[in-house]
Tab-separated table of C-alpha atoms and ligand atoms in Angstrom:
chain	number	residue	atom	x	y	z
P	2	UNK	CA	35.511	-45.411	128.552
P	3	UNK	CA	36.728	-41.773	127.142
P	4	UNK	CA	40.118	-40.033	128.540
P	5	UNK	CA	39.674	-36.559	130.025
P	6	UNK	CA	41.120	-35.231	126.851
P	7	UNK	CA	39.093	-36.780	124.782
P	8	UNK	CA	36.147	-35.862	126.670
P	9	UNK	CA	37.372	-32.401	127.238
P	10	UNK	CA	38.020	-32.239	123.131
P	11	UNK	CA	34.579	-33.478	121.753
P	12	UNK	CA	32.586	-31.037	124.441
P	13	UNK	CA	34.637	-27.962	123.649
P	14	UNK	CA	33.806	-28.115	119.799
P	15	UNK	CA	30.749	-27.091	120.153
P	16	UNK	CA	31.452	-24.353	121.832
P	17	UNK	CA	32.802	-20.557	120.405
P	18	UNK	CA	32.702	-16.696	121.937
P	19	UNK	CA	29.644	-15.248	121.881
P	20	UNK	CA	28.471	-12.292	120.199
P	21	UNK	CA	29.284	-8.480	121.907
P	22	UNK	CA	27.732	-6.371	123.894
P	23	UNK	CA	27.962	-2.750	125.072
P	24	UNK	CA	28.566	-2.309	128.398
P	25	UNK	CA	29.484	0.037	131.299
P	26	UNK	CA	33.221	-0.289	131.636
P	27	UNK	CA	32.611	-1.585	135.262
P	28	UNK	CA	30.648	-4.211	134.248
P	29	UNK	CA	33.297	-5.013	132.059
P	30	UNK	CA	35.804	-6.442	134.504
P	31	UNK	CA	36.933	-9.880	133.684
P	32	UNK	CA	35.875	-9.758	130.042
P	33	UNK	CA	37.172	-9.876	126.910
P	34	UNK	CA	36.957	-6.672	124.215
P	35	UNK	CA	35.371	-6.941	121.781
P	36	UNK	CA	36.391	-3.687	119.762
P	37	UNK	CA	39.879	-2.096	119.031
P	38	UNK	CA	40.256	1.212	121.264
P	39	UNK	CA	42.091	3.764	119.852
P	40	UNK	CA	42.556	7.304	121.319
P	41	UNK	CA	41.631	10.264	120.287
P	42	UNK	CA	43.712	12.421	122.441
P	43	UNK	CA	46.748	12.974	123.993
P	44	UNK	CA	47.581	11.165	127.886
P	45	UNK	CA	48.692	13.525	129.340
P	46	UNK	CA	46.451	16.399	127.215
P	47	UNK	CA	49.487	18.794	127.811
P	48	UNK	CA	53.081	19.289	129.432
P	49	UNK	CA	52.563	18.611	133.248
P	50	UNK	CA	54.680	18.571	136.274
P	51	UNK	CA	55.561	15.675	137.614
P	52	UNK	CA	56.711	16.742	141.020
P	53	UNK	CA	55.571	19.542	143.893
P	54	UNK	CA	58.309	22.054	142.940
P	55	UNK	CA	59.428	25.360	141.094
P	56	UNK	CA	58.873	25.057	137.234
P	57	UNK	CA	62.050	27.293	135.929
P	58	UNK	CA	64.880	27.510	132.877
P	59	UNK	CA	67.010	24.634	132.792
P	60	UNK	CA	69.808	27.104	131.729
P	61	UNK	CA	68.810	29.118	134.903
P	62	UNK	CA	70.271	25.834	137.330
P	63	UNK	CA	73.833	25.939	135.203
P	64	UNK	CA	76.308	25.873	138.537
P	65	UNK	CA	73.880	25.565	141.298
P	66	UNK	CA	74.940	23.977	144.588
P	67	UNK	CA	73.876	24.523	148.287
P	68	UNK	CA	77.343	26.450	148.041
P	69	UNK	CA	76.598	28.548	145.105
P	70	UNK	CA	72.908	28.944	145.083
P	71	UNK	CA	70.248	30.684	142.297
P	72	UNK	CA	68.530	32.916	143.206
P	73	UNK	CA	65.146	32.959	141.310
P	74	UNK	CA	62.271	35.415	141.635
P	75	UNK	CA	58.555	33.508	141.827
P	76	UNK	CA	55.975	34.677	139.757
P	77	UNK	CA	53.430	32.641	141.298
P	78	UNK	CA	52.349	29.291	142.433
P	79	UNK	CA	50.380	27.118	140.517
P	80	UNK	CA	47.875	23.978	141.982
P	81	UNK	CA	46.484	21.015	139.467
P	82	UNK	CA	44.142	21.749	137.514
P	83	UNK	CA	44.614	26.157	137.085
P	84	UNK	CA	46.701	27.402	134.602
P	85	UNK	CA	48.520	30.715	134.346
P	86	UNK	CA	49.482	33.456	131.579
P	87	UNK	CA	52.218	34.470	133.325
P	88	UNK	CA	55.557	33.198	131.606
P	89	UNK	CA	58.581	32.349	133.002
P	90	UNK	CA	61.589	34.450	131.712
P	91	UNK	CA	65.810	34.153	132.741
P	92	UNK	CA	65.675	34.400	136.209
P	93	UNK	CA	62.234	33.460	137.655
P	94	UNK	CA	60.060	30.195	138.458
P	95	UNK	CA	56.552	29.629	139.021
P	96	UNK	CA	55.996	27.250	142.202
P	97	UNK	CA	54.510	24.226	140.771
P	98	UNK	CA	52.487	21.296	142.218
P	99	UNK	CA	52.044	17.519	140.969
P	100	UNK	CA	50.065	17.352	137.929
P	101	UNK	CA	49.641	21.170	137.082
P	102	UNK	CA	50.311	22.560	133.407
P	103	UNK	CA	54.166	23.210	132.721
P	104	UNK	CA	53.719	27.008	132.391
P	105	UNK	CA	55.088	28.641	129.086
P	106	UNK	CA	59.008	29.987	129.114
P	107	UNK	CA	60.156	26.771	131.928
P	108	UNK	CA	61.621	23.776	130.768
P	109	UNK	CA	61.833	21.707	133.877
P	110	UNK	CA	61.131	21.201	137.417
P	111	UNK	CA	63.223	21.148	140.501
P	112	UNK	CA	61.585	19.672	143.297
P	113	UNK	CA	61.427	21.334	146.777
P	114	UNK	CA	63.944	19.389	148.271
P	115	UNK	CA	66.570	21.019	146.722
P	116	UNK	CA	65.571	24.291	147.246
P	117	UNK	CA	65.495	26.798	150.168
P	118	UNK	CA	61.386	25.617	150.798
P	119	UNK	CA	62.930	22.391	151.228
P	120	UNK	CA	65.573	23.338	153.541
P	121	UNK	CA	63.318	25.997	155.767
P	122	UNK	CA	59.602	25.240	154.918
P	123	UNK	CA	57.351	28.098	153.749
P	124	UNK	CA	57.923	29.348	150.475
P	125	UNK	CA	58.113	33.303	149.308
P	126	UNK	CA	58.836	35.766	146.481
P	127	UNK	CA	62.091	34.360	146.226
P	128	UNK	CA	63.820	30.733	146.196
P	129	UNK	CA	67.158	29.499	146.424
P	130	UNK	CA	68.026	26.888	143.924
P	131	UNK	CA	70.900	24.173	144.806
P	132	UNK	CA	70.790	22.250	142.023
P	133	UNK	CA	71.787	21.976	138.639
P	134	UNK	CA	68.629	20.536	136.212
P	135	UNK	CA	68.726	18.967	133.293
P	136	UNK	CA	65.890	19.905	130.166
P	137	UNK	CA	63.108	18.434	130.664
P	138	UNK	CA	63.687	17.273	134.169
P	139	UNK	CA	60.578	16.092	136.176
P	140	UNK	CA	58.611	17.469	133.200
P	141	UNK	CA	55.527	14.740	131.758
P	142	UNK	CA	55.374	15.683	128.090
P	143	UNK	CA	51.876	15.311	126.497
P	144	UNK	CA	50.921	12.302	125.069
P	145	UNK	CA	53.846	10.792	126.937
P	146	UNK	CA	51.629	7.405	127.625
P	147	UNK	CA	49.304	7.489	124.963
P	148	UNK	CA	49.278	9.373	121.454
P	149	UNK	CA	46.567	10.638	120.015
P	150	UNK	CA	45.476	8.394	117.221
P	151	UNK	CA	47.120	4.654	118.867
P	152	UNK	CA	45.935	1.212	119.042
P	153	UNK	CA	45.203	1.305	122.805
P	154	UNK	CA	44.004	-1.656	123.993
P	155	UNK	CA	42.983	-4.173	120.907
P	156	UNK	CA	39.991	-6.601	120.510
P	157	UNK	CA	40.137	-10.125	122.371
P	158	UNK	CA	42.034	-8.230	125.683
P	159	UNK	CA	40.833	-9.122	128.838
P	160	UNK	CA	39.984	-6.448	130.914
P	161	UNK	CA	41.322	-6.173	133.789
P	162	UNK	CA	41.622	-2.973	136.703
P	163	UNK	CA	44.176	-1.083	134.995
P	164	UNK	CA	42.367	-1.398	131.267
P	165	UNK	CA	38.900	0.002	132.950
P	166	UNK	CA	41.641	2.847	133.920
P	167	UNK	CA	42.479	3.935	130.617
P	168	UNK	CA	39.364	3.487	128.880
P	169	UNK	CA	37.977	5.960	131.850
P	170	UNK	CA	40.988	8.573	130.943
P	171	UNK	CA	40.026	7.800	127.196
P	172	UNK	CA	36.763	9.298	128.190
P	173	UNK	CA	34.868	5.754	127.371
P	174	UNK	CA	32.302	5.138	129.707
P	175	UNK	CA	31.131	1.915	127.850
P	176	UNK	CA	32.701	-0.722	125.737
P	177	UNK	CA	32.291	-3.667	123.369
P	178	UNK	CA	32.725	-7.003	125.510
P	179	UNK	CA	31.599	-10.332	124.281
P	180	UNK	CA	28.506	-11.031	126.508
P	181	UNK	CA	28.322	-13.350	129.495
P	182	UNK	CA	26.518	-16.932	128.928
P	183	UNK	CA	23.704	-17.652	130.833
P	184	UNK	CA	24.033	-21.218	132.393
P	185	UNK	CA	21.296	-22.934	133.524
P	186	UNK	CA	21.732	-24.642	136.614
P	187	UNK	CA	19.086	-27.951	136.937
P	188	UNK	CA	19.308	-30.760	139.702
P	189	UNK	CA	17.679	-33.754	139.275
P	190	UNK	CA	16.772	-36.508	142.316
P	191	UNK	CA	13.468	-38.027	144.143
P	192	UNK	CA	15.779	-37.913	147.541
P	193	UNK	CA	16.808	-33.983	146.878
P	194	UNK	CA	15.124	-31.229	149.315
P	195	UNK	CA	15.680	-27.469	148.503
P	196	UNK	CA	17.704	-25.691	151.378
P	197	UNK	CA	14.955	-24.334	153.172
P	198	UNK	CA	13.148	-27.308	153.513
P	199	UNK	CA	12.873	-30.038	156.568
P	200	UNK	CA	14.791	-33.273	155.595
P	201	UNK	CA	12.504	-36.064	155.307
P	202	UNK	CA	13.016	-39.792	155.675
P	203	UNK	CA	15.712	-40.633	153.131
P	204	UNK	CA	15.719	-37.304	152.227
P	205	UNK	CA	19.142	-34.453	151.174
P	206	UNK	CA	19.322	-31.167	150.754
P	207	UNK	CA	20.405	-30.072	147.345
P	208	UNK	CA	24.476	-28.886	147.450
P	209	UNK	CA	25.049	-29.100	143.726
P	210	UNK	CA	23.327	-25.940	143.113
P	211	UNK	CA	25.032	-24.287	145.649
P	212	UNK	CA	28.106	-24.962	144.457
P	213	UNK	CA	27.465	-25.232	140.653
P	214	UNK	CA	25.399	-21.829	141.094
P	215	UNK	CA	28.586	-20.634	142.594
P	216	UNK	CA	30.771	-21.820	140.264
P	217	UNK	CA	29.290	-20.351	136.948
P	218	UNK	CA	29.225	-17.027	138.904
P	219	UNK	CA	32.901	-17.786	139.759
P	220	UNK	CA	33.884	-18.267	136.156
P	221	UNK	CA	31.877	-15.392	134.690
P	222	UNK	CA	28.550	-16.771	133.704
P	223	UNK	CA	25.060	-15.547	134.268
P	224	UNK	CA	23.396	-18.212	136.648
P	225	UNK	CA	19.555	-18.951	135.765
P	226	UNK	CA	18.986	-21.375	138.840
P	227	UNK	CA	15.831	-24.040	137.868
P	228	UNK	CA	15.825	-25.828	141.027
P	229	UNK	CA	15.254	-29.245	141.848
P	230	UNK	CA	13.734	-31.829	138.869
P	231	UNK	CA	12.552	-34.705	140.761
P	232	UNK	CA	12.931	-37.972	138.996
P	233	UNK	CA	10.047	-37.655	136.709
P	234	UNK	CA	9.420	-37.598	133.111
P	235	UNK	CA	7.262	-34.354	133.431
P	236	UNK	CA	9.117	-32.861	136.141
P	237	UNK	CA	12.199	-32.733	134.146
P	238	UNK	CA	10.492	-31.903	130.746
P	239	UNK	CA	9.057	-28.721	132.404
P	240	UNK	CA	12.351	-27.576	134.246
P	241	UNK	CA	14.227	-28.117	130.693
P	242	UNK	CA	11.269	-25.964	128.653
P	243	UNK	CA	11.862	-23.398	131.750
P	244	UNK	CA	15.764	-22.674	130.695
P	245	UNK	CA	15.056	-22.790	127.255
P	246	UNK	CA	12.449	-20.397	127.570
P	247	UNK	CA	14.772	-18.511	129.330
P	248	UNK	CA	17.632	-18.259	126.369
P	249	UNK	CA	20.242	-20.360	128.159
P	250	UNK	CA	23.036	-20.654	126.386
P	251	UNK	CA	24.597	-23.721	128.483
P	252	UNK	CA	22.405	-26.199	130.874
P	253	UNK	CA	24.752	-27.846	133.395
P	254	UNK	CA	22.412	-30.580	135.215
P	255	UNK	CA	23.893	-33.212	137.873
P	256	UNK	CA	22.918	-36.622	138.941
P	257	UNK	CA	21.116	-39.452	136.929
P	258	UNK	CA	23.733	-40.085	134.444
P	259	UNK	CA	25.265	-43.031	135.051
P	260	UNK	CA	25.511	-45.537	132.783
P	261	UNK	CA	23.371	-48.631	133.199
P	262	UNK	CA	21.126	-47.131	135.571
P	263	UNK	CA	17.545	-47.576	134.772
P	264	UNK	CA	17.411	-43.812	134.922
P	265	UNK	CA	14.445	-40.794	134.048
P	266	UNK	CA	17.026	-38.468	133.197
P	267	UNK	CA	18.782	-40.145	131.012
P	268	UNK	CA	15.316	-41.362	129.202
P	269	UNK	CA	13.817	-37.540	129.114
P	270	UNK	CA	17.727	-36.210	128.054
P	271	UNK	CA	17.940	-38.590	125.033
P	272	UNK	CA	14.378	-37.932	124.133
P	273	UNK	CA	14.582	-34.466	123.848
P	274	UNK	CA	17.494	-34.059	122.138
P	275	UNK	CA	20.913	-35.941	120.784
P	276	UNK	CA	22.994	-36.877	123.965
P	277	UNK	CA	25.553	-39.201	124.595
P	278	UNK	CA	26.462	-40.996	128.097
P	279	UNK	CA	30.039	-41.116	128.662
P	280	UNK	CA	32.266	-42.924	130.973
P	281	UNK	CA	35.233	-40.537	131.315
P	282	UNK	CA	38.860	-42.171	132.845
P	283	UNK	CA	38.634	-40.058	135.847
P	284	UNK	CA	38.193	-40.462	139.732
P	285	UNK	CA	35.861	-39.124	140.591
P	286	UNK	CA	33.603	-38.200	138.090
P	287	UNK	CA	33.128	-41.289	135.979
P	288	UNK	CA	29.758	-40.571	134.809
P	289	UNK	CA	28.961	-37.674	132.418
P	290	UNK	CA	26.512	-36.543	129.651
P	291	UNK	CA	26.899	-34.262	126.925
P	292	UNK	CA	24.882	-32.806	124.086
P	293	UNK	CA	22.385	-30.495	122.534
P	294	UNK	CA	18.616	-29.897	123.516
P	295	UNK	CA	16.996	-27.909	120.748
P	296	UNK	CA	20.663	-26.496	119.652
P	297	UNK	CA	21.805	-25.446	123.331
P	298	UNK	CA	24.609	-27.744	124.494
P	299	UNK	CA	24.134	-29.667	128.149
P	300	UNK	CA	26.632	-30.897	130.645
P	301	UNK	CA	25.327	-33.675	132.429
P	302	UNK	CA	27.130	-33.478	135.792
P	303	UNK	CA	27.372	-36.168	138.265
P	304	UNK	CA	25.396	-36.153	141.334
P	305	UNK	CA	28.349	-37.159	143.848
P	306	UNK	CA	28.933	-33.500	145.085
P	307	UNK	CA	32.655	-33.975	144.503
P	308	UNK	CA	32.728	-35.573	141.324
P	309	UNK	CA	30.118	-32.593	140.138
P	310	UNK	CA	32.328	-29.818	141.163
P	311	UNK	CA	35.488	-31.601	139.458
P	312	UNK	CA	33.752	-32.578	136.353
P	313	UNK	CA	32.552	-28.555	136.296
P	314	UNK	CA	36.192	-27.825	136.351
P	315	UNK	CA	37.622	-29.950	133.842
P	316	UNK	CA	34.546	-29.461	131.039
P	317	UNK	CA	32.148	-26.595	132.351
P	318	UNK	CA	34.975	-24.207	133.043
P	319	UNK	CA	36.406	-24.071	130.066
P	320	UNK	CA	33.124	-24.065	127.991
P	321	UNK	CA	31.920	-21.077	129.667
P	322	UNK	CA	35.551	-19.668	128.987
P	323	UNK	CA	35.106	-20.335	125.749
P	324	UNK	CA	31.788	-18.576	125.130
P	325	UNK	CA	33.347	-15.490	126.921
P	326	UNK	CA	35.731	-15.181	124.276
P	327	UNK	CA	38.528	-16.508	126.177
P	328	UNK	CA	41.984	-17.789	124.483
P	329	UNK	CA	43.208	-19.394	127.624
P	330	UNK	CA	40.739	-21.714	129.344
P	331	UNK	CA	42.952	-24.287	130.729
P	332	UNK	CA	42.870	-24.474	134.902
P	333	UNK	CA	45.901	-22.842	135.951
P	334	UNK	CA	48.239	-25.698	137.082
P	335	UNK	CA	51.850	-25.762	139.130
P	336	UNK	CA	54.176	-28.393	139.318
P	337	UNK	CA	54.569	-29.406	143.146
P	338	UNK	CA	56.534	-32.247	145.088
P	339	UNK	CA	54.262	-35.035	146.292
P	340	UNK	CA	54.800	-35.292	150.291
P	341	UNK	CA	52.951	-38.671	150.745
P	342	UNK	CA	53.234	-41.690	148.461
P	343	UNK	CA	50.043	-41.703	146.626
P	344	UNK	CA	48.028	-44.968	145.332
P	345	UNK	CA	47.117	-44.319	141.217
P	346	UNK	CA	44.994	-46.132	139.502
P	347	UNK	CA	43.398	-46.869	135.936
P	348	UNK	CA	41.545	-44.053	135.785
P	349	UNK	CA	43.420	-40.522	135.532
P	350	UNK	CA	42.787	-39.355	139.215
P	351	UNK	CA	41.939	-35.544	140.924
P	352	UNK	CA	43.422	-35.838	144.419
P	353	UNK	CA	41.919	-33.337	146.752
P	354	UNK	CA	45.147	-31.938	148.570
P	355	UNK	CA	46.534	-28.864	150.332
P	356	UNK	CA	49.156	-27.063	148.394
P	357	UNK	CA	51.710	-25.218	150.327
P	358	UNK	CA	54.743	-23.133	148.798
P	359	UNK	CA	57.952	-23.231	150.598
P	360	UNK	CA	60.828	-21.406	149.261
P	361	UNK	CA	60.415	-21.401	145.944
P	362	UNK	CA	58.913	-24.713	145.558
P	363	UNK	CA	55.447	-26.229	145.993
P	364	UNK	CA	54.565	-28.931	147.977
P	365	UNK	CA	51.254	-31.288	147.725
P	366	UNK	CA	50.028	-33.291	150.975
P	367	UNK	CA	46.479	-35.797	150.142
P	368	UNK	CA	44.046	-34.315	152.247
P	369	UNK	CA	43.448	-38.043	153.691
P	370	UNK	CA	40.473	-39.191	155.820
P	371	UNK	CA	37.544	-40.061	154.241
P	372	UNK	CA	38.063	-39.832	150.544
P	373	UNK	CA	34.454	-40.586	149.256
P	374	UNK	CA	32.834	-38.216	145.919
P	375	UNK	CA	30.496	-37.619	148.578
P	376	UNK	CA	32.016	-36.032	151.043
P	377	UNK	CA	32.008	-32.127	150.003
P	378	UNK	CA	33.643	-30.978	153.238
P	379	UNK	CA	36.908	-33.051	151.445
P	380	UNK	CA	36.832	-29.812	148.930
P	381	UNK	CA	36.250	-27.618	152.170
P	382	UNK	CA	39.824	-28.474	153.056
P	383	UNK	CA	41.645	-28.797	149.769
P	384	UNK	CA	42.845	-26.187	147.502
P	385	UNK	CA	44.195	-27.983	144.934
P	386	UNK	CA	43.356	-31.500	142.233
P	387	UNK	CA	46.563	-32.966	142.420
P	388	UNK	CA	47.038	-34.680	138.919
P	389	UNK	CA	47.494	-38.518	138.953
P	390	UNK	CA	48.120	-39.608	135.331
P	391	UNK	CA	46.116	-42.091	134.514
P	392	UNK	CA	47.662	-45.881	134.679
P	393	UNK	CA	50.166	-44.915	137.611
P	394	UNK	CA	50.719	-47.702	140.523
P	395	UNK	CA	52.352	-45.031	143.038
P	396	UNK	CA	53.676	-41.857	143.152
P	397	UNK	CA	56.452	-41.895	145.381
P	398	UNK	CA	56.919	-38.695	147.995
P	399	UNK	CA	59.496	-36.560	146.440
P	400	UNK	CA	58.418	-36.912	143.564
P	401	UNK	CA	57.024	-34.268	141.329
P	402	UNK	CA	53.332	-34.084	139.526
P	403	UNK	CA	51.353	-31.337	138.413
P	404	UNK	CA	48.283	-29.482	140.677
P	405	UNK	CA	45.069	-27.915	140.066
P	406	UNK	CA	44.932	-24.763	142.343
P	407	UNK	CA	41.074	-24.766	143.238
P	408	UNK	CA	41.624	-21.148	144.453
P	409	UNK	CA	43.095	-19.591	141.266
P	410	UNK	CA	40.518	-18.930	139.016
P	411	UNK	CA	41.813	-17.122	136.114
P	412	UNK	CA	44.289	-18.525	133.185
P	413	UNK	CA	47.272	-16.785	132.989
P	414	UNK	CA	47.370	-15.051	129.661
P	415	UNK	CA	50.895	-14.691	128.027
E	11	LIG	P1	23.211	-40.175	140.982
E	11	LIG	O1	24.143	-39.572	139.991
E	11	LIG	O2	21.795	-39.808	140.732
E	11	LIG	O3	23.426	-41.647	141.106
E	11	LIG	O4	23.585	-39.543	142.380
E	11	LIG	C1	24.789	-39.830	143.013
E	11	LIG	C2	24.806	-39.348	144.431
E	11	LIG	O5	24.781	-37.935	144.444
E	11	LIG	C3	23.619	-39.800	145.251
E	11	LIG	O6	24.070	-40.136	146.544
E	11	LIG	C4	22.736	-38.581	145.297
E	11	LIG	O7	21.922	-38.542	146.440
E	11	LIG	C5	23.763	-37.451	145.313
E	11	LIG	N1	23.206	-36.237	144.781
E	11	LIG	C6	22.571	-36.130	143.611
E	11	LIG	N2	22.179	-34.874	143.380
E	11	LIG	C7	22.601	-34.140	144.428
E	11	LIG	C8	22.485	-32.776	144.780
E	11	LIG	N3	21.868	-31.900	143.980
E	11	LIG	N4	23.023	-32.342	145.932
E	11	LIG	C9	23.649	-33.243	146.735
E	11	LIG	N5	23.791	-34.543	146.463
E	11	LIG	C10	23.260	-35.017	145.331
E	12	LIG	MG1	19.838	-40.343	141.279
């Protein structure tokens, strides 16, 4: 028997980022950069307004009050993206909207509200000013957020909404990201029928690659979806030539691992490439295989629905992570307070529960009823692993132990 961590820490070895890739930025969501981004312009290109108002001389306000007024003459009136050649001189303003060019001669902007547009609507060749500005008031100077010749975003950042944003005012419409794996997907069983298929006697459909499909999507990976192997030397000799013909970079199989089972899978694994059968301190999920056919790395899953999709989280996550270039690839975890007393046990356990915040605090309830690594509708009404540490007799309620949320996907980079 193998702990989690030690399971966890001989798998991820053999695993690094993969190379880069040019992309579309949209495609780029989720990934990491590959490339330091540095500008070549200005953000903003040029002296903009940063309010719907009169552009004007600060020196022009000196005194102003709804009292005392300025009186100002207006030159003209100026939308987002026009410009004008008029200038503004001692005594005049140009009418200014959101976004447009600071016009030459004005040094800030008083917004309507505090002039006579704002106090009668409609505007005219004259406005009243009741306010005293300061220089550069509701002015955006050029290159105010980014300066031409800056590290913008650097290599290894994952991109999220607001870094497609600035590479698309940086004019980028592609990028360097390191490239998604491609994860072959392979389920192996005599008794498994694909999903559009009549169950026979002693006969199931096949979940796992529903959910392991699902999952590598989830986490970023390219899905290449062999089907069903049925327990046969050949079968599963011709699905594993399929994915590496293919170019998988990762092939994530389930069922027929377990040890001392007179098993195909295990017989065709070990024969076509170095692979050792582990049994990992964990409930559920006991059984698991990993190593390399012809150089590309396999996960042998589980077949237990529940115990696949938990062993996917604790080793396939964060090997696909990993080849995505990702620093953090732990499953985000919170601390919550236990609301049941909770049997441990030997092995480290993964306690399908519901998670609820209140206040500031979160609370874990054991989804109870029928616990089995077969029942999948279990993970239908849990959103979180609660953590059991392995070797624990009870967990008392009250008491406080760390969560898996099922529902958060990312790591939280800091
Ligand atoms: P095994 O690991 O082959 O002993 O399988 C363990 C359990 O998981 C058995 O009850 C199998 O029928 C079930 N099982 C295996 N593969 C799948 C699959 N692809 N979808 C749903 N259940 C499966
Ligand atoms: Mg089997």
């Amino acid at each position: 028997m193998i702990s989690v961590d030690e399971a966890r820490r001989r798998i991820l070895e053999h695993f690094h980022s993969l190379e880069a890739e040019k992309v579309p930025i949209l495609e780029a969501l989720d990934r990491v950069l590959a490339e330091d981004i540095y500008s070549n312009i200005d953000i903003p290109p040029f002296s903009n307004s940063a309010m719907d108002g009169y552009a004007l001389r600060f020196g022009d306000t000196v005194g102003a009050s709804r009292k005392s007024p300025v009186t100002l003459k207006v030159l003209a009136d100026l939308a987002a993206g026009h410009t004008t050649r008029l200038k503004v001189e001692p005594g005049t303003a140009i009418r200014i909207m959101t976004g447009a060019p600071l016009p030459e001669g004005a040094d800030a902007v008083v917004r309507f509200e505090e002039t006579s547009e704002g106090l009668r609507g409609g505007w005219g060749p004259m406005v009243e000013v009741y306010k005293e500005v300061s220089p550069r008031k509701n002015v955006r100077p050029a290159g105010e957020d980014i300066r031409q010749g800056e590290l913008v975003l650097a290599k290894g950042t994952v991109l999220r909404p607001q870094e497609l944003g600035v590479l698309a005012s940086l004019g980028r419409p592609e990028v360097e990201v390191i490239r998604r794996p491609r994860v072959a997907v392979l389920a192996t069983g005599d008794e498994l029928v694909a999903i559009d298929e009549e169950i026979g006697p002693g006969q199931i459909r096949n979940s796992n690659e529903y959910s392991n499909t699902a999952l590598v999507i989830r986490y970023g990976g390219i899905p290449v979806r062999l089907g069903i192997a049925k327990d046969r030397i050949e079968d599963i000799k011709a699905k594993i030539r399929e994915g590496l013909e293919a170019q998988v970079d990762l092939f994530l199989t389930s069922a027929g691992v377990s040890v001392g089972e007179y098993d195909v899978v295990k017989e065709v694994l070990a024969s076509e490439g170095e692979m050792d059968f582990w049994q990992v301190n964990m409930k559920p999920g006991k059984p698991l295989a990993f190593g390399q056919i012809r150089g590309v790395p396999l996960i042998g899953l589980p077949g237990n629905p529940v115990s696949a999709m938990v062993s996917f989280e604790q080793f396939a996550r964060p090997a696909i992570l990993t080849m995505l270039g990702r620093r953090v690839v732990e499953k985000p975890e919170v601390e919550v307070i236990v609301d049941e007393d909770i049997i441990g046990g030997a092995r480290r356990g993964f306690v399908r529960s519901v998670v609820t915040k209140r206040g500031d605090v979160y609370h874990a309830k054991p989804i109870g009823g029928p616990g089995g690594s077969g029942i999948l509708t279990s993970m239908v009404r849990a959103n979180a692993l609660l953590v059991v540490p392995e070797g624990t007799t009870v967990v008392k309620a009250g008491e406080r132990l760390r969560a898996q949320m099922l529902d958060w996907p990312e790591g939280v980079e800091v």
